[in-house]
mmCIF file of C-alpha atoms in Angstrom:
data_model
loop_
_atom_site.group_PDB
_atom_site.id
_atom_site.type_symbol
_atom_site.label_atom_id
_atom_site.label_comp_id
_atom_site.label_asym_id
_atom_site.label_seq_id
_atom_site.Cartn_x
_atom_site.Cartn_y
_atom_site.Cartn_z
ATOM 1 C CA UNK A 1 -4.629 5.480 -17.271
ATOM 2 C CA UNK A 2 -4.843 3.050 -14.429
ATOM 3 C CA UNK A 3 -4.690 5.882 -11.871
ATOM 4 C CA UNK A 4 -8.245 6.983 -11.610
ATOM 5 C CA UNK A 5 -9.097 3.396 -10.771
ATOM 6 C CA UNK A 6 -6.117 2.452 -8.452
ATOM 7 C CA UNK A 7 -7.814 3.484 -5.460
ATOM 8 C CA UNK A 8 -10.960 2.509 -5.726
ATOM 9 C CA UNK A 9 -9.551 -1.140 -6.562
ATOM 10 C CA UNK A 10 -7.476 -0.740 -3.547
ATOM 11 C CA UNK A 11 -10.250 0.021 -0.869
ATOM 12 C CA UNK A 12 -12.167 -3.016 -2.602
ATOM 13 C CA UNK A 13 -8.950 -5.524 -1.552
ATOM 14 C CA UNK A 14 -9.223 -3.981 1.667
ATOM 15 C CA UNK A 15 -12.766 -4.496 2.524
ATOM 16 C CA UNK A 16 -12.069 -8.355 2.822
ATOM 17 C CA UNK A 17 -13.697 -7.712 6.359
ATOM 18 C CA UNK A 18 -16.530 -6.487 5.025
ATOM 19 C CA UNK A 19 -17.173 -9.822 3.200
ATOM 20 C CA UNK A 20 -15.806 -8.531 -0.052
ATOM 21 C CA UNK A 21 -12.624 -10.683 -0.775
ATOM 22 C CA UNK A 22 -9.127 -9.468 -0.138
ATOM 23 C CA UNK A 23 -6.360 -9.344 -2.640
ATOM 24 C CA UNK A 24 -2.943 -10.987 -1.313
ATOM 25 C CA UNK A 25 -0.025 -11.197 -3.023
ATOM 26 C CA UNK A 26 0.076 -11.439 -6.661
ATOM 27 C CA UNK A 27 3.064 -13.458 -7.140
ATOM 28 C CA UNK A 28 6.187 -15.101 -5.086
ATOM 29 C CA UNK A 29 7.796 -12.382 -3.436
ATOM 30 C CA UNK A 30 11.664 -12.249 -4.709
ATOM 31 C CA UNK A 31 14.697 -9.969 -3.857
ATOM 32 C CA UNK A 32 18.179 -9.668 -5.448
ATOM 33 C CA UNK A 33 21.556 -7.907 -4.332
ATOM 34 C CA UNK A 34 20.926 -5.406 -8.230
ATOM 35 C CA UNK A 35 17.539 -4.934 -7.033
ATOM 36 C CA UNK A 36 18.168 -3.859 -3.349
ATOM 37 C CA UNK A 37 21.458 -1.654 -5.012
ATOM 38 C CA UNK A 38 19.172 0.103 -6.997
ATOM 39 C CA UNK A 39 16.148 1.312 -4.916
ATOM 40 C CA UNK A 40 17.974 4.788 -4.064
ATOM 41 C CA UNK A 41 15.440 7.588 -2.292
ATOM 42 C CA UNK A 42 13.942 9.708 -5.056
ATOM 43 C CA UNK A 43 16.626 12.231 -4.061
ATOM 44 C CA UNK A 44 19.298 10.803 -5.159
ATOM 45 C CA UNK A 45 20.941 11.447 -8.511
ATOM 46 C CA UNK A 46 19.789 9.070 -11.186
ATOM 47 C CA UNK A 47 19.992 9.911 -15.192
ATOM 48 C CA UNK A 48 16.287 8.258 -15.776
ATOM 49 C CA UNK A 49 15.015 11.284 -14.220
ATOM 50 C CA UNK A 50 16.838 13.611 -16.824
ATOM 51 C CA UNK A 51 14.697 16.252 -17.963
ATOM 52 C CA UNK A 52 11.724 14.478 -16.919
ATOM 53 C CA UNK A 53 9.644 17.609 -17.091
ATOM 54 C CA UNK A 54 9.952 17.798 -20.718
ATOM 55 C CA UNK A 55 8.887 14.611 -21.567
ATOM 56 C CA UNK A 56 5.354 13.677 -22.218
ATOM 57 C CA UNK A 57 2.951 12.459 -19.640
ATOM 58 C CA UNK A 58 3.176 8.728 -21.311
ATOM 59 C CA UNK A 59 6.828 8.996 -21.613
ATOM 60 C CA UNK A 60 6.931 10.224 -17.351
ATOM 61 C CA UNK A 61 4.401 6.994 -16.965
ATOM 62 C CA UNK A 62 6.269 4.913 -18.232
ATOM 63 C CA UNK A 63 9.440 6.267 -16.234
ATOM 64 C CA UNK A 64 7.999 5.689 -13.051
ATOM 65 C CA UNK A 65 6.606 2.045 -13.946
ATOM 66 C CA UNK A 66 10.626 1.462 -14.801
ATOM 67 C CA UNK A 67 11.429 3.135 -11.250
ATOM 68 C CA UNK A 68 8.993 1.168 -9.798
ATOM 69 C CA UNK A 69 10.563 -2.545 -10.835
ATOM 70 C CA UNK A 70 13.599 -1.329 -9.223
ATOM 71 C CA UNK A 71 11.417 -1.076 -6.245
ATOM 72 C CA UNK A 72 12.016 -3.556 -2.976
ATOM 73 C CA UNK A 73 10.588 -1.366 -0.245
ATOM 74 C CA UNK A 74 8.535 1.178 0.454
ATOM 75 C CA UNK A 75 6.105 3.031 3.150
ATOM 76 C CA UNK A 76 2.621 3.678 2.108
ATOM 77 C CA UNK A 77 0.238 5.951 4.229
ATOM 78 C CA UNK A 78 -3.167 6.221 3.141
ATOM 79 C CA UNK A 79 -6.571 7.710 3.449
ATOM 80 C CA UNK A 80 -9.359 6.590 1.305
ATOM 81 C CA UNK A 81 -13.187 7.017 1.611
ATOM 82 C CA UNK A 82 -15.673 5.327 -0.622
ATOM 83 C CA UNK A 83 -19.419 4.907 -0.135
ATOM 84 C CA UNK A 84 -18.971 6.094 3.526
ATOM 85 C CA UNK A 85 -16.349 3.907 4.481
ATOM 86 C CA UNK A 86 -12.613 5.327 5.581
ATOM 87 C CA UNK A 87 -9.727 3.490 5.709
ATOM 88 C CA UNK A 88 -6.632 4.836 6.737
ATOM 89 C CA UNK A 89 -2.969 3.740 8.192
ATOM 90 C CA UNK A 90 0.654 3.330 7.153
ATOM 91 C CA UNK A 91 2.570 0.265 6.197
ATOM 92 C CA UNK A 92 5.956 -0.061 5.759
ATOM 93 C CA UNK A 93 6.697 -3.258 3.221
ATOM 94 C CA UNK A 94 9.475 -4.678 1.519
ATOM 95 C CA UNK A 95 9.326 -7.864 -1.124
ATOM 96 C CA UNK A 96 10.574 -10.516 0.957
ATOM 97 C CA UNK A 97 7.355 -10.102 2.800
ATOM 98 C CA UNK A 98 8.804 -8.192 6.013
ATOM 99 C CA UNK A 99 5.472 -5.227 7.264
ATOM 100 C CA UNK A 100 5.023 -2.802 9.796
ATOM 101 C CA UNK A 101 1.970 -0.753 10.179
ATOM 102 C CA UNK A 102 -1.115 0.523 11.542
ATOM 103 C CA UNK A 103 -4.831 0.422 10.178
ATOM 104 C CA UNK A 104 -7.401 1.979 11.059
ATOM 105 C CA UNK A 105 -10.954 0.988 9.638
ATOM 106 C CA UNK A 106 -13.139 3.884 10.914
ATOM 107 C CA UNK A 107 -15.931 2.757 13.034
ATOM 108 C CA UNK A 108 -15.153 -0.847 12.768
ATOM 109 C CA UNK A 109 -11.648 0.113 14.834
ATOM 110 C CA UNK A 110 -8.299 -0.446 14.154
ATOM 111 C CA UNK A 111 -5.615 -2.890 14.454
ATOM 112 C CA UNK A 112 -1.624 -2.975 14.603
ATOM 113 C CA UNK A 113 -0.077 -5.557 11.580
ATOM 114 C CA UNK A 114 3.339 -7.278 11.845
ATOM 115 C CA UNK A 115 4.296 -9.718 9.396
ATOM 116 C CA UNK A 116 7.543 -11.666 8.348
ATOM 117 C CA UNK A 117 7.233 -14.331 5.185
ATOM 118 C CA UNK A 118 6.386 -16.651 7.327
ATOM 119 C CA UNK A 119 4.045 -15.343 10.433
ATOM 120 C CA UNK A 120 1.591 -12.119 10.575
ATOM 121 C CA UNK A 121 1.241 -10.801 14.446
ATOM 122 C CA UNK A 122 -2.131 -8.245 14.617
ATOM 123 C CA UNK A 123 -2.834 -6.375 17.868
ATOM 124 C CA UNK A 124 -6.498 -5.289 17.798
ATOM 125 C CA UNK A 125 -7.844 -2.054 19.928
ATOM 126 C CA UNK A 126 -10.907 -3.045 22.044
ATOM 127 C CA UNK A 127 -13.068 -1.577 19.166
ATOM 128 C CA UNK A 128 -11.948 -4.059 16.459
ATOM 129 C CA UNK A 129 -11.957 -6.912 19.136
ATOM 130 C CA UNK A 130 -15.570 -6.178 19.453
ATOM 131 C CA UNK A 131 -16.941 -5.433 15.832
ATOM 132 C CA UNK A 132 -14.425 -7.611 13.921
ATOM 133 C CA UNK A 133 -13.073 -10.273 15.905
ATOM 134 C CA UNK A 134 -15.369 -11.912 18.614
ATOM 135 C CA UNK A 135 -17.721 -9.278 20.926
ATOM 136 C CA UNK A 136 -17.400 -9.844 24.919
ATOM 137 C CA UNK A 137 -13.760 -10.297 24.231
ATOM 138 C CA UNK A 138 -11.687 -6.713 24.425
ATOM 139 C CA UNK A 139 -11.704 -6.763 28.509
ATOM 140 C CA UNK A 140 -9.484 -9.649 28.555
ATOM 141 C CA UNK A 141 -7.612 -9.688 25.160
ATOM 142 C CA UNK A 142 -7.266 -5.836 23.840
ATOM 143 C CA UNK A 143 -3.818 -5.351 24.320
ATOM 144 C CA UNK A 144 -2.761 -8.901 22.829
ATOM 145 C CA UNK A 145 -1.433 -9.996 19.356
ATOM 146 C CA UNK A 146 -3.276 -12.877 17.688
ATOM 147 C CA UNK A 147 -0.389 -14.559 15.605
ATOM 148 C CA UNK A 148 -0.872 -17.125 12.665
ATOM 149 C CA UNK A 149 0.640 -18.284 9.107
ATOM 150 C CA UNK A 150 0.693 -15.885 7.010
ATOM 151 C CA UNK A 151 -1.032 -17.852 4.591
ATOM 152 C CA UNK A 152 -3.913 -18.585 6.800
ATOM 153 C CA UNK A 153 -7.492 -16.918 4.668
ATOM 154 C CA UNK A 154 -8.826 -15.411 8.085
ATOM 155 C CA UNK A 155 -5.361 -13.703 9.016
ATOM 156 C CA UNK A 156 -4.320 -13.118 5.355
ATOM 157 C CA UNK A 157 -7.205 -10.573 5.285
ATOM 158 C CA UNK A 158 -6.225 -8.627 7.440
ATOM 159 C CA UNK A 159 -2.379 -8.600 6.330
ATOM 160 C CA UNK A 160 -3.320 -8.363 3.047
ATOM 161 C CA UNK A 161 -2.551 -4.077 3.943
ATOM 162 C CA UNK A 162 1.201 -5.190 4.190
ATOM 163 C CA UNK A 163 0.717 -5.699 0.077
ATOM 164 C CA UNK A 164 -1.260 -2.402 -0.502
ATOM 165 C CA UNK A 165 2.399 -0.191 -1.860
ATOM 166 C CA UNK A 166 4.028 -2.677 -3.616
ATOM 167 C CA UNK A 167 0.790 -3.967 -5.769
ATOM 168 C CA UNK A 168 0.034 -0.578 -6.129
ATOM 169 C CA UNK A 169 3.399 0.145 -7.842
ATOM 170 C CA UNK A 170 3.033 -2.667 -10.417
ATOM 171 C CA UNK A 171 -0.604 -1.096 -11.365
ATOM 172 C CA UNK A 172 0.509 2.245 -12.371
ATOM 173 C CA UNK A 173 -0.207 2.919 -16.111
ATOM 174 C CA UNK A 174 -1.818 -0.813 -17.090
ATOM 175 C CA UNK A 175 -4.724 -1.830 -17.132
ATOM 176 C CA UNK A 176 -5.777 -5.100 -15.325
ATOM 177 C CA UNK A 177 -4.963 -7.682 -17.848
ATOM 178 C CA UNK A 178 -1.496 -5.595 -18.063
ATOM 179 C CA UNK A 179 -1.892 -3.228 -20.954
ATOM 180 C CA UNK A 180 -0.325 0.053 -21.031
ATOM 181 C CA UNK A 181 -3.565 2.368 -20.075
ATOM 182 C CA UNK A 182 -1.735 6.175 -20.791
ATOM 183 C CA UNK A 183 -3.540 7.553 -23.761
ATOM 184 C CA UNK A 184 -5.711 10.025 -21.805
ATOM 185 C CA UNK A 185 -2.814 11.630 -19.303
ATOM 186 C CA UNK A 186 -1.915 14.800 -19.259
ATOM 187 C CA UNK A 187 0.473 17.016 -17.743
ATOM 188 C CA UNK A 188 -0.300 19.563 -14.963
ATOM 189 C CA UNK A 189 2.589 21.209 -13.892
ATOM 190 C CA UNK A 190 5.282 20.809 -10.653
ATOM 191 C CA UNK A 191 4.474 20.747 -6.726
ATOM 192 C CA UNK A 192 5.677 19.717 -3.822
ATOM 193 C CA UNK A 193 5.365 16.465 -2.168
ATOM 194 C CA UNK A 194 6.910 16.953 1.064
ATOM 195 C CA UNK A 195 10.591 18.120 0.710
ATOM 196 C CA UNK A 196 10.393 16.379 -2.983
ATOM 197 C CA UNK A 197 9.423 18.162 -6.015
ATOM 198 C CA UNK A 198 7.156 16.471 -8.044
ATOM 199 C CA UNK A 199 5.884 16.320 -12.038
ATOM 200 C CA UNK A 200 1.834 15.894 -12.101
ATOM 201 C CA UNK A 201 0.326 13.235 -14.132
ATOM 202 C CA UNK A 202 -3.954 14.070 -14.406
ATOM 203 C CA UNK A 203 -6.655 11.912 -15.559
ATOM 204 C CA UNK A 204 -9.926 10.555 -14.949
ATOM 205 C CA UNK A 205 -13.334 9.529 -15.803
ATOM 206 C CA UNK A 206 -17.190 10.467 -15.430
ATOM 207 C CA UNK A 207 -16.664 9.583 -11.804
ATOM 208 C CA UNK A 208 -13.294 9.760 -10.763
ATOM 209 C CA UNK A 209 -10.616 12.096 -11.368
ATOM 210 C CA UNK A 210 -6.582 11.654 -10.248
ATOM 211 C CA UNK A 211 -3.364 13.392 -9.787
ATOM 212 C CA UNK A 212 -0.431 11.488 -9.843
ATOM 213 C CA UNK A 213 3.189 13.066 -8.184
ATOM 214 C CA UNK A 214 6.401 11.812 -9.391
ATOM 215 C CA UNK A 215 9.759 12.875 -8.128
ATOM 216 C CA UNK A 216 11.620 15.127 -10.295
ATOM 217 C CA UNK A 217 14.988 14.553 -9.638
ATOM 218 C CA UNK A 218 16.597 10.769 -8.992
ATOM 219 C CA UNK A 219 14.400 8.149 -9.718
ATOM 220 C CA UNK A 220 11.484 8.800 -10.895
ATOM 221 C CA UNK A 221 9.479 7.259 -8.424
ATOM 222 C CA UNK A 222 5.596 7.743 -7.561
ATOM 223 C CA UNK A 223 5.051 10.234 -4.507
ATOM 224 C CA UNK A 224 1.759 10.344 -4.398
ATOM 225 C CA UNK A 225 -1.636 9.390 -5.889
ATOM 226 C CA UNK A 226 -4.861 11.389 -4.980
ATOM 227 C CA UNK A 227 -8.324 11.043 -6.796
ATOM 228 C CA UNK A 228 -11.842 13.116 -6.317
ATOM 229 C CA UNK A 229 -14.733 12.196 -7.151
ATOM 230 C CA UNK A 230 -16.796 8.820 -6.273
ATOM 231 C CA UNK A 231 -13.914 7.468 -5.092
ATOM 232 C CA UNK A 232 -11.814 10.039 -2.789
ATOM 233 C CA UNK A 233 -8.420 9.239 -1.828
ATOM 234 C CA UNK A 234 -4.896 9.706 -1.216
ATOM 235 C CA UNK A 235 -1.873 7.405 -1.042
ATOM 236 C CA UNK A 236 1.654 8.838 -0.261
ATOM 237 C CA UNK A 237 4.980 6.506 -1.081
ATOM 238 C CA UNK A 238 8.415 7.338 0.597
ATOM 239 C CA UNK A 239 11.399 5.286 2.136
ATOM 240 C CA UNK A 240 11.971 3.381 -0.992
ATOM 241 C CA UNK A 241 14.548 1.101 -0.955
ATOM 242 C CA UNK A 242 14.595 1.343 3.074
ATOM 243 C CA UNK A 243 14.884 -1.651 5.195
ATOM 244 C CA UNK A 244 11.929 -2.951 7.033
ATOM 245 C CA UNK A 245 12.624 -4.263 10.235
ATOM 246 C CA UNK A 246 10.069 -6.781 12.440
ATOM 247 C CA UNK A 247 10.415 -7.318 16.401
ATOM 248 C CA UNK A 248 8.250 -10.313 17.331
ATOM 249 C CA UNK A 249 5.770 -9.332 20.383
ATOM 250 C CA UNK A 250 6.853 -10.805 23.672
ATOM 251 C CA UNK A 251 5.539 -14.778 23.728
ATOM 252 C CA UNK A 252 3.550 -13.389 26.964
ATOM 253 C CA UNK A 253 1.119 -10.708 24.766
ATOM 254 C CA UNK A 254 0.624 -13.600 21.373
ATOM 255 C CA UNK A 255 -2.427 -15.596 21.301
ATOM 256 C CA UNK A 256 -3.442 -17.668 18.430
ATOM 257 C CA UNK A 257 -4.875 -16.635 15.995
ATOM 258 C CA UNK A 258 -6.872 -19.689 14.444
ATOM 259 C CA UNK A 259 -9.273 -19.458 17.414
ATOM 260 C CA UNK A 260 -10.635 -16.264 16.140
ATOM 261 C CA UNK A 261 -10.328 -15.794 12.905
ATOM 262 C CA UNK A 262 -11.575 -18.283 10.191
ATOM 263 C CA UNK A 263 -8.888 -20.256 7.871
#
């Protein structure tokens, strides 16, 4: 199953600062009025989640990749170490390209994101300003959002955390060319995610072993993906179908961003 290798493909997208490239969007971001209707929270009452517990672990795969078409928002919070590196934040998303979150890159400092489909706004501590943007610079410019096109490589990078739930949906189950990737899941019982009870999915590899969460009742939706192993991680999804709202900084804290960042 794709899950054992989710994260670890994940943290490589999100290392585009540490010269490894970053993963954007993988197609044209589209919403429709069915769409929007039908991304309840996994507590609602939904009959695709029927006795979801009985059914096998590629039948409850394959569930939650349905759930997850339906999806048009949703907030990811994550925490992933590999090879000494930890990334972790939350980022609220939906598909029209509207993001809200915070990132934090370990020693290399964190930064705030905003993005619409059009612009990306990122507010840097004094740490990031220093190791990631342009040293000698936090004194006068922590504090201030650099803002640029969100197509722009240099601030695409960075935003490319506002794609991080979303993509990760579409992965669940396939492998990268597309191909269903379930033959080796199995069941491992019920827990809680939260205040949501969930139906565990396990699989892994030599390396790298995963737990999957799925809601039990409503739509099946993914809760939560953890792995152990070489690549340690875990990614929690709630507020599906929940609107994602972006306040522009005040004109007096934006600077722009093409004098700092490349692209």
């Amino acid at each position: 199953m794709r899950a054992p290798r989710l994260l670890a493909a994940t943290l490589l997208c999100s290392l585009g600062l540490a010269g490894v490239t970053a993963c954007g969007p993988a197609e044209e971001k589209k919403t429709s009025t069915d769409a929007k209707a039908a991304a309840a929270s996994p507590s609602a009452a939904s009959p695709s989640a029927a006795g979801l517990e009985s059914l096998s672990a590629a039948e409850i795969v394959k569930r939650t990749q349905e759930a997850s078409t339906k999806a048009t928002s949703v907030k990811l919070t994550f925490d992933i170490a590999s090879e000494g590196t930890k990334i972790a934040g939350s980022v609220a998303e939906d598909s029209s390209g509207n993001c809200v979150g915070q990132v934090s890159l370990g020693d290399k400092g964190s930064f705030e994101v905003l993005r619409t489909s059009g612009s990306v706004w990122l507010k840097p501590d004094a740490v990031f300003w220093e190791k990631s943007v342009a040293a000698g610079t936090s004194k006068t410019l922590a504090g201030k959002y650099m803002k640029g096109g969100a197509e722009a490589a240099g601030v695409k990078e960075l935003a490319s955390f506002c794609d991080m739930g979303l993509e990760a949906l579409k992965s669940i189950g396939r492998t990268e060319d597309g191909t269903d990737d379930t033959a080796s899941a199995t069941k491992g019982g019920t827990r809680q995610i939260g205040s949501d009870l969930a139906v565990v999915i396990k699989d892994g590899d030599a390396t790298t072993q995963a737990e999957m969460a799925v809601a039990a009742k409503g739509e099946p939706y993914l809760l939560q993906l953890a792995t152990t192993g070489a690549d340690t991680g875990t990614m929690t999804f709630a507020d599906y179908g929940k609107p994602v709202t972006v306040t522009a900084p005040p004109a007096a804290q934006v600077i722009d961003a093409s004098k700092y960042l490349k692209g």
